[in-house]
Amino acid sequence: MPMVGHLGHRPLSGLSGFPAFFFHFSASLAETENAHLLEAGVSFDYRPPMVGSVENFGSFAGTRMLPDIRRTGPGAGWEVAHHHEELEFNLIVAGRGAYFLEDNNYELKPGSLVWILPHQRHRLMRGPGLDMWVGSLTSEHYTPEILALAAAHPLKALSAEDAIALDRLYVHLSQDADRPDVYAVGLQYAVRSTIHIARTSAGPPPPVRHPAVTQALSLLRREDEIANLSALASMCGVSTKYLGDLLVAQTGRGFVEWRNIARLERFQDIYPTSEDLLTAALAAGFGSYTQFHRVFQDVVGTTPGDWARKRDDTSRLALPLMSQSADQMRPGSQRLIWPSLADCSFAASDRWLAATIGNGLLENPESLTEGEPIPTDLESFEELRDLQPALVEELCTANPADAGRIREIFAHHDLFGAYRQRLAIFGADVGDLSSLATISLAVLSMEANHLLMPMPTDALRLRMAIRRAAAGIGSAAERREIAGGLVAQSMILSMASVGARGSGVVVNSARIADTVHEFAMRRFGIDLRQTPFHGPRSPLSAATAAGEWLASPRMALSNS
């Protein structure tokens, strides 16, 4: 079997931008590496990627359990050009490497998710410390749509949150391998979750910087006496014009801009010791204070003196990154769409709620009476299902960048059936608009203030207040439209909150709370943190009715 030399025990390159260079000169580099390996007594038969015959792993019956997800650490695996019948995906956990395919090459780094199509010839070259998960799926475990997704997006750069989530999921699954029934169900979920994350991730990683660009920026950071682009190009072993063009093409900035940024980096490291702007500027490489002042203001947006007066010991200038940051995963999972829709707005229900709140919803709570229900002429939540397409289009109009995802998500969601299961237990009555509005306003107060659902007495008082202040409603069709908007808003916000809390990241829940707070201020003109619709601070609470609330409702409203 012709094997490709295993380089796992040797550094791939001294440059972090190695893969881009390697792809262009793989044959010559491999021949050089071949000589080193032969000297070490290692058998090595080099072939350029995808040239000649490839191994068909289908003929090796014992190579893997199918289907499965398994972890391969540093030094594991065969580096042979091969293909197989299964759909394969790889999640890179640590280290570096490169994939050679028939028509493309990929750099691998932490957070990379790579799809290999059935019968697609490929070869993996491992860098030091490459640690990754490998999933192998038979045709029973994927659909034509999944195959199309893998073909359209063979390489995705996952967020740190998504990469960590998948790693933990795969680890958990691996510990159930002694229970085939549990493992099979877990594998199905893991595959679906992987596909969902691949579908919702931002896209492929940014292009790898040319090694000359990486080296040039590194030199500018270290050397403060590089006079011009020609001197820098000579140090990098390329022509002046070539380096100048590369810098602009791959970074969007030229030599002078990067030299100034490097000097500003050195300045902010020197200044805390000298505490003198001129001394630090000259030591950083600037020719004069005038030059330093102009560059500082252009790049930072303020004067050096103003920055020095306002800075503290931990403050750093927000400068463009000069270091190669390809190994750094970006923050922010895009897997769950609900948090981005937490301030969703539906015109009919928003108008009616705003008018109802404006009619004095929170005023004179001592005079509340039971009042009459506000009929919707509906007998079940299922009767609202035909409104879902119109509500989805409202969301798409308000969120055009996510329109495709919104339509796809709601194609699989029965919004009104989910509402009946999740929120109807709190007393929601589809036949009474005041009941649906009570749930909607209670959910807004809950999320803005991290409150529990209202006690029955508080919910009753809020419903009574809504009935008293309710704005006029015309036709039965208008009442249905308002009901649909109230249900959709409550359900989406509830799911956003569940997702944020479930993430275990405190800032996610805080972000939902801030979003809801700002939404209520913008749409209804009310500060839910000063004047919530339920809870001990609400003018409508049972404690207020008993005289335990000291501030008057009007005072609370005026503070908003």
mmCIF file of C-alpha atoms in Angstrom, residues 298-547:
data_model
loop_
_atom_site.group_PDB
_atom_site.id
_atom_site.type_symbol
_atom_site.label_atom_id
_atom_site.label_comp_id
_atom_site.label_asym_id
_atom_site.label_seq_id
_atom_site.Cartn_x
_atom_site.Cartn_y
_atom_site.Cartn_z
ATOM 1 C CA ASP A 298 -6.142 59.334 12.397
ATOM 2 C CA VAL A 299 -6.021 55.768 13.740
ATOM 3 C CA VAL A 300 -7.512 56.111 17.246
ATOM 4 C CA GLY A 301 -9.954 58.938 16.594
ATOM 5 C CA THR A 302 -8.909 61.156 19.479
ATOM 6 C CA THR A 303 -5.841 63.149 20.488
ATOM 7 C CA PRO A 304 -2.998 61.559 22.481
ATOM 8 C CA GLY A 305 -3.549 64.030 25.323
ATOM 9 C CA ASP A 306 -7.260 63.244 25.599
ATOM 10 C CA TRP A 307 -6.521 59.496 25.563
ATOM 11 C CA ALA A 308 -3.836 59.879 28.258
ATOM 12 C CA ARG A 309 -6.198 61.800 30.556
ATOM 13 C CA LYS A 310 -8.965 59.205 30.309
ATOM 14 C CA ARG A 311 -6.935 55.997 30.253
ATOM 15 C CA ASP A 312 -6.615 53.551 33.124
ATOM 16 C CA ASP A 313 -4.053 50.834 33.793
ATOM 17 C CA THR A 314 -5.981 48.220 31.805
ATOM 18 C CA SER A 315 -7.032 50.271 28.782
ATOM 19 C CA ARG A 316 -5.575 49.353 25.397
ATOM 20 C CA LEU A 317 -5.843 51.090 22.053
ATOM 21 C CA ALA A 318 -8.288 49.423 19.656
ATOM 22 C CA LEU A 319 -5.753 48.783 16.892
ATOM 23 C CA PRO A 320 -6.071 46.436 13.900
ATOM 24 C CA LEU A 321 -4.580 43.035 14.669
ATOM 25 C CA MET A 322 -1.125 42.510 13.222
ATOM 26 C CA SER A 323 -0.655 39.014 14.574
ATOM 27 C CA GLN A 324 -1.849 35.995 12.638
ATOM 28 C CA SER A 325 -5.140 35.214 14.345
ATOM 29 C CA ALA A 326 -6.187 32.242 12.230
ATOM 30 C CA ASP A 327 -6.234 29.921 15.247
ATOM 31 C CA GLN A 328 -8.654 32.114 17.165
ATOM 32 C CA MET A 329 -12.277 31.063 16.906
ATOM 33 C CA ARG A 330 -14.817 33.846 16.721
ATOM 34 C CA PRO A 331 -17.335 34.207 19.565
ATOM 35 C CA GLY A 332 -21.092 34.056 19.200
ATOM 36 C CA SER A 333 -23.081 30.989 18.193
ATOM 37 C CA GLN A 334 -25.631 31.564 15.456
ATOM 38 C CA ARG A 335 -27.274 28.207 15.947
ATOM 39 C CA LEU A 336 -30.386 29.368 17.826
ATOM 40 C CA ILE A 337 -32.379 32.008 15.966
ATOM 41 C CA TRP A 338 -34.867 32.871 18.726
ATOM 42 C CA PRO A 339 -32.600 35.314 20.633
ATOM 43 C CA SER A 340 -32.166 37.430 17.508
ATOM 44 C CA LEU A 341 -35.980 37.653 17.253
ATOM 45 C CA ALA A 342 -36.554 38.581 20.901
ATOM 46 C CA ASP A 343 -37.732 42.062 19.917
ATOM 47 C CA CYS A 344 -40.105 40.700 17.278
ATOM 48 C CA SER A 345 -42.991 42.983 16.446
ATOM 49 C CA PHE A 346 -46.360 42.267 14.839
ATOM 50 C CA ALA A 347 -48.208 45.355 13.659
ATOM 51 C CA ALA A 348 -51.800 44.520 14.630
ATOM 52 C CA SER A 349 -51.091 43.270 18.165
ATOM 53 C CA ASP A 350 -48.490 46.000 18.826
ATOM 54 C CA ARG A 351 -50.913 48.769 17.863
ATOM 55 C CA TRP A 352 -53.642 47.353 20.048
ATOM 56 C CA LEU A 353 -51.373 46.790 23.057
ATOM 57 C CA ALA A 354 -49.866 50.283 22.745
ATOM 58 C CA ALA A 355 -53.325 51.863 22.642
ATOM 59 C CA THR A 356 -54.502 49.748 25.591
ATOM 60 C CA ILE A 357 -51.469 50.684 27.714
ATOM 61 C CA GLY A 358 -51.944 54.321 26.704
ATOM 62 C CA ASN A 359 -55.559 54.193 27.918
ATOM 63 C CA GLY A 360 -54.336 54.021 31.522
ATOM 64 C CA LEU A 361 -53.740 50.296 31.947
ATOM 65 C CA LEU A 362 -51.699 50.817 35.116
ATOM 66 C CA GLU A 363 -53.732 53.655 36.630
ATOM 67 C CA ASN A 364 -56.271 53.473 39.492
ATOM 68 C CA PRO A 365 -55.656 49.800 40.326
ATOM 69 C CA GLU A 366 -57.890 50.127 43.391
ATOM 70 C CA SER A 367 -60.953 50.503 41.159
ATOM 71 C CA LEU A 368 -60.464 47.309 39.130
ATOM 72 C CA THR A 369 -63.484 45.098 38.489
ATOM 73 C CA GLU A 370 -63.846 41.748 36.763
ATOM 74 C CA GLY A 371 -65.015 43.251 33.477
ATOM 75 C CA GLU A 372 -66.111 41.372 30.395
ATOM 76 C CA PRO A 373 -63.954 39.079 28.219
ATOM 77 C CA ILE A 374 -62.864 40.439 24.837
ATOM 78 C CA PRO A 375 -64.127 37.763 22.425
ATOM 79 C CA THR A 376 -61.922 36.515 19.584
ATOM 80 C CA ASP A 377 -64.619 34.224 18.120
ATOM 81 C CA LEU A 378 -62.033 31.426 18.242
ATOM 82 C CA GLU A 379 -62.542 28.009 19.800
ATOM 83 C CA SER A 380 -59.030 26.534 19.490
ATOM 84 C CA PHE A 381 -55.456 27.598 18.880
ATOM 85 C CA GLU A 382 -55.439 25.437 15.744
ATOM 86 C CA GLU A 383 -57.779 27.980 14.120
ATOM 87 C CA LEU A 384 -54.882 30.470 14.123
ATOM 88 C CA ARG A 385 -52.536 28.253 12.112
ATOM 89 C CA ASP A 386 -53.458 29.818 8.779
ATOM 90 C CA LEU A 387 -52.070 33.130 10.126
ATOM 91 C CA GLN A 388 -48.557 31.715 10.534
ATOM 92 C CA PRO A 389 -47.383 32.430 6.937
ATOM 93 C CA ALA A 390 -48.340 36.114 7.236
ATOM 94 C CA LEU A 391 -46.662 36.411 10.652
ATOM 95 C CA VAL A 392 -43.520 34.766 9.290
ATOM 96 C CA GLU A 393 -43.422 37.279 6.424
ATOM 97 C CA GLU A 394 -43.656 40.124 8.961
ATOM 98 C CA LEU A 395 -40.611 38.689 10.700
ATOM 99 C CA CYS A 396 -38.774 38.338 7.387
ATOM 100 C CA THR A 397 -39.522 41.935 6.421
ATOM 101 C CA ALA A 398 -38.154 43.154 9.758
ATOM 102 C CA ASN A 399 -35.109 40.828 9.557
ATOM 103 C CA PRO A 400 -34.176 40.597 5.853
ATOM 104 C CA ALA A 401 -30.685 39.197 6.532
ATOM 105 C CA ASP A 402 -32.227 36.180 8.322
ATOM 106 C CA ALA A 403 -35.276 35.771 6.070
ATOM 107 C CA GLY A 404 -34.149 32.445 4.635
ATOM 108 C CA ARG A 405 -33.475 30.938 8.039
ATOM 109 C CA ILE A 406 -36.729 32.306 9.469
ATOM 110 C CA ARG A 407 -38.792 30.669 6.718
ATOM 111 C CA GLU A 408 -36.886 27.406 7.118
ATOM 112 C CA ILE A 409 -37.273 27.349 10.927
ATOM 113 C CA PHE A 410 -41.005 28.069 10.852
ATOM 114 C CA ALA A 411 -41.567 25.483 8.137
ATOM 115 C CA HIS A 412 -40.806 22.950 10.893
ATOM 116 C CA HIS A 413 -42.625 24.749 13.723
ATOM 117 C CA ASP A 414 -46.275 24.683 14.689
ATOM 118 C CA LEU A 415 -46.174 27.969 16.572
ATOM 119 C CA PHE A 416 -49.740 27.784 17.895
ATOM 120 C CA GLY A 417 -49.591 24.131 18.885
ATOM 121 C CA ALA A 418 -46.382 24.844 20.809
ATOM 122 C CA TYR A 419 -48.051 27.806 22.534
ATOM 123 C CA ARG A 420 -50.945 25.644 23.643
ATOM 124 C CA GLN A 421 -48.513 23.126 25.144
ATOM 125 C CA ARG A 422 -46.137 25.623 26.744
ATOM 126 C CA LEU A 423 -48.171 28.652 27.830
ATOM 127 C CA ALA A 424 -51.830 27.673 27.917
ATOM 128 C CA ILE A 425 -51.177 26.072 31.301
ATOM 129 C CA PHE A 426 -50.885 29.621 32.661
ATOM 130 C CA GLY A 427 -54.539 30.224 31.894
ATOM 131 C CA ALA A 428 -54.409 31.430 28.297
ATOM 132 C CA ASP A 429 -57.896 31.303 26.780
ATOM 133 C CA VAL A 430 -57.909 31.524 22.986
ATOM 134 C CA GLY A 431 -61.481 32.810 23.081
ATOM 135 C CA ASP A 432 -60.571 35.876 25.189
ATOM 136 C CA LEU A 433 -58.182 38.525 23.865
ATOM 137 C CA SER A 434 -57.617 39.888 27.375
ATOM 138 C CA SER A 435 -56.334 36.473 28.444
ATOM 139 C CA LEU A 436 -53.815 36.317 25.565
ATOM 140 C CA ALA A 437 -52.722 39.898 26.279
ATOM 141 C CA THR A 438 -52.221 39.025 29.954
ATOM 142 C CA ILE A 439 -49.788 36.267 28.984
ATOM 143 C CA SER A 440 -48.023 38.564 26.498
ATOM 144 C CA LEU A 441 -47.488 41.428 28.979
ATOM 145 C CA ALA A 442 -46.531 38.998 31.753
ATOM 146 C CA VAL A 443 -43.869 37.396 29.530
ATOM 147 C CA LEU A 444 -42.453 40.844 28.689
ATOM 148 C CA SER A 445 -42.245 41.717 32.415
ATOM 149 C CA MET A 446 -40.721 38.333 33.234
ATOM 150 C CA GLU A 447 -37.936 38.638 30.703
ATOM 151 C CA ALA A 448 -37.115 42.300 31.361
ATOM 152 C CA ASN A 449 -36.787 41.678 35.105
ATOM 153 C CA HIS A 450 -35.967 37.941 35.434
ATOM 154 C CA LEU A 451 -39.307 37.414 37.194
ATOM 155 C CA LEU A 452 -41.351 34.256 37.625
ATOM 156 C CA MET A 453 -44.801 33.958 36.068
ATOM 157 C CA PRO A 454 -47.360 36.042 37.977
ATOM 158 C CA MET A 455 -49.279 34.584 40.870
ATOM 159 C CA PRO A 456 -52.951 33.868 40.022
ATOM 160 C CA THR A 457 -54.106 36.946 41.892
ATOM 161 C CA ASP A 458 -51.655 39.185 40.012
ATOM 162 C CA ALA A 459 -52.565 37.607 36.672
ATOM 163 C CA LEU A 460 -56.247 38.216 37.446
ATOM 164 C CA ARG A 461 -55.628 41.879 38.250
ATOM 165 C CA LEU A 462 -53.612 42.364 35.052
ATOM 166 C CA ARG A 463 -56.408 40.782 33.013
ATOM 167 C CA MET A 464 -58.964 43.028 34.713
ATOM 168 C CA ALA A 465 -56.844 46.092 33.922
ATOM 169 C CA ILE A 466 -56.569 45.052 30.268
ATOM 170 C CA ARG A 467 -60.339 44.619 29.978
ATOM 171 C CA ARG A 468 -60.935 48.057 31.493
ATOM 172 C CA ALA A 469 -58.397 49.869 29.299
ATOM 173 C CA ALA A 470 -58.839 47.806 26.116
ATOM 174 C CA ALA A 471 -58.709 49.800 22.906
ATOM 175 C CA GLY A 472 -61.604 49.396 20.512
ATOM 176 C CA ILE A 473 -61.522 46.504 18.065
ATOM 177 C CA GLY A 474 -63.460 46.262 14.820
ATOM 178 C CA SER A 475 -64.039 43.079 12.874
ATOM 179 C CA ALA A 476 -63.606 39.450 13.867
ATOM 180 C CA ALA A 477 -60.730 39.248 11.357
ATOM 181 C CA GLU A 478 -58.933 42.064 13.180
ATOM 182 C CA ARG A 479 -59.382 40.290 16.524
ATOM 183 C CA ARG A 480 -57.941 37.095 15.001
ATOM 184 C CA GLU A 481 -54.945 39.034 13.667
ATOM 185 C CA ILE A 482 -54.298 40.594 17.078
ATOM 186 C CA ALA A 483 -54.612 37.186 18.758
ATOM 187 C CA GLY A 484 -52.136 35.686 16.301
ATOM 188 C CA GLY A 485 -49.595 38.420 16.960
ATOM 189 C CA LEU A 486 -49.918 38.093 20.747
ATOM 190 C CA VAL A 487 -49.437 34.318 20.607
ATOM 191 C CA ALA A 488 -46.478 34.525 18.220
ATOM 192 C CA GLN A 489 -44.686 37.220 20.212
ATOM 193 C CA SER A 490 -45.150 35.407 23.527
ATOM 194 C CA MET A 491 -43.986 32.103 22.084
ATOM 195 C CA ILE A 492 -40.895 33.470 20.328
ATOM 196 C CA LEU A 493 -39.812 35.450 23.389
ATOM 197 C CA SER A 494 -40.383 32.448 25.633
ATOM 198 C CA MET A 495 -38.211 30.217 23.412
ATOM 199 C CA ALA A 496 -35.509 32.903 23.215
ATOM 200 C CA SER A 497 -35.414 33.017 27.001
ATOM 201 C CA VAL A 498 -35.262 29.227 27.365
ATOM 202 C CA GLY A 499 -32.367 29.087 24.891
ATOM 203 C CA ALA A 500 -30.465 31.906 26.595
ATOM 204 C CA ARG A 501 -30.807 30.350 30.059
ATOM 205 C CA GLY A 502 -29.977 26.908 28.735
ATOM 206 C CA SER A 503 -26.699 28.177 27.262
ATOM 207 C CA GLY A 504 -25.348 28.626 30.786
ATOM 208 C CA VAL A 505 -23.858 31.965 29.726
ATOM 209 C CA VAL A 506 -25.161 34.712 32.006
ATOM 210 C CA VAL A 507 -24.614 37.445 29.450
ATOM 211 C CA ASN A 508 -27.049 35.737 27.045
ATOM 212 C CA SER A 509 -29.924 36.064 29.515
ATOM 213 C CA ALA A 510 -28.890 39.633 30.297
ATOM 214 C CA ARG A 511 -28.951 40.414 26.582
ATOM 215 C CA ILE A 512 -32.527 39.104 26.284
ATOM 216 C CA ALA A 513 -33.570 41.220 29.274
ATOM 217 C CA ASP A 514 -32.025 44.359 27.766
ATOM 218 C CA THR A 515 -33.655 43.659 24.395
ATOM 219 C CA VAL A 516 -37.115 43.323 25.943
ATOM 220 C CA HIS A 517 -36.608 46.409 28.087
ATOM 221 C CA GLU A 518 -35.650 48.489 25.041
ATOM 222 C CA PHE A 519 -38.525 47.009 23.011
ATOM 223 C CA ALA A 520 -41.117 48.046 25.617
ATOM 224 C CA MET A 521 -39.659 51.539 25.830
ATOM 225 C CA ARG A 522 -39.709 51.895 22.044
ATOM 226 C CA ARG A 523 -43.117 50.340 21.332
ATOM 227 C CA PHE A 524 -45.162 51.151 24.425
ATOM 228 C CA GLY A 525 -43.307 54.025 26.068
ATOM 229 C CA ILE A 526 -42.988 52.174 29.376
ATOM 230 C CA ASP A 527 -39.954 51.268 31.456
ATOM 231 C CA LEU A 528 -40.626 47.691 32.565
ATOM 232 C CA ARG A 529 -37.846 47.858 35.137
ATOM 233 C CA GLN A 530 -39.499 50.788 36.882
ATOM 234 C CA THR A 531 -43.080 49.750 36.210
ATOM 235 C CA PRO A 532 -43.505 46.049 35.391
ATOM 236 C CA PHE A 533 -46.936 44.606 34.654
ATOM 237 C CA HIS A 534 -46.691 42.149 37.541
ATOM 238 C CA GLY A 535 -44.466 41.436 40.520
ATOM 239 C CA PRO A 536 -43.861 43.350 43.762
ATOM 240 C CA ARG A 537 -42.943 46.591 41.949
ATOM 241 C CA SER A 538 -46.033 46.629 39.748
ATOM 242 C CA PRO A 539 -48.861 49.057 40.518
ATOM 243 C CA LEU A 540 -51.234 46.170 39.737
ATOM 244 C CA SER A 541 -49.781 43.685 42.201
ATOM 245 C CA ALA A 542 -51.903 42.271 45.006
ATOM 246 C CA ALA A 543 -49.458 43.855 47.482
ATOM 247 C CA THR A 544 -50.186 47.268 45.994
ATOM 248 C CA ALA A 545 -53.919 46.730 46.364
ATOM 249 C CA ALA A 546 -53.380 45.933 50.038
ATOM 250 C CA GLY A 547 -51.588 49.238 50.562
#
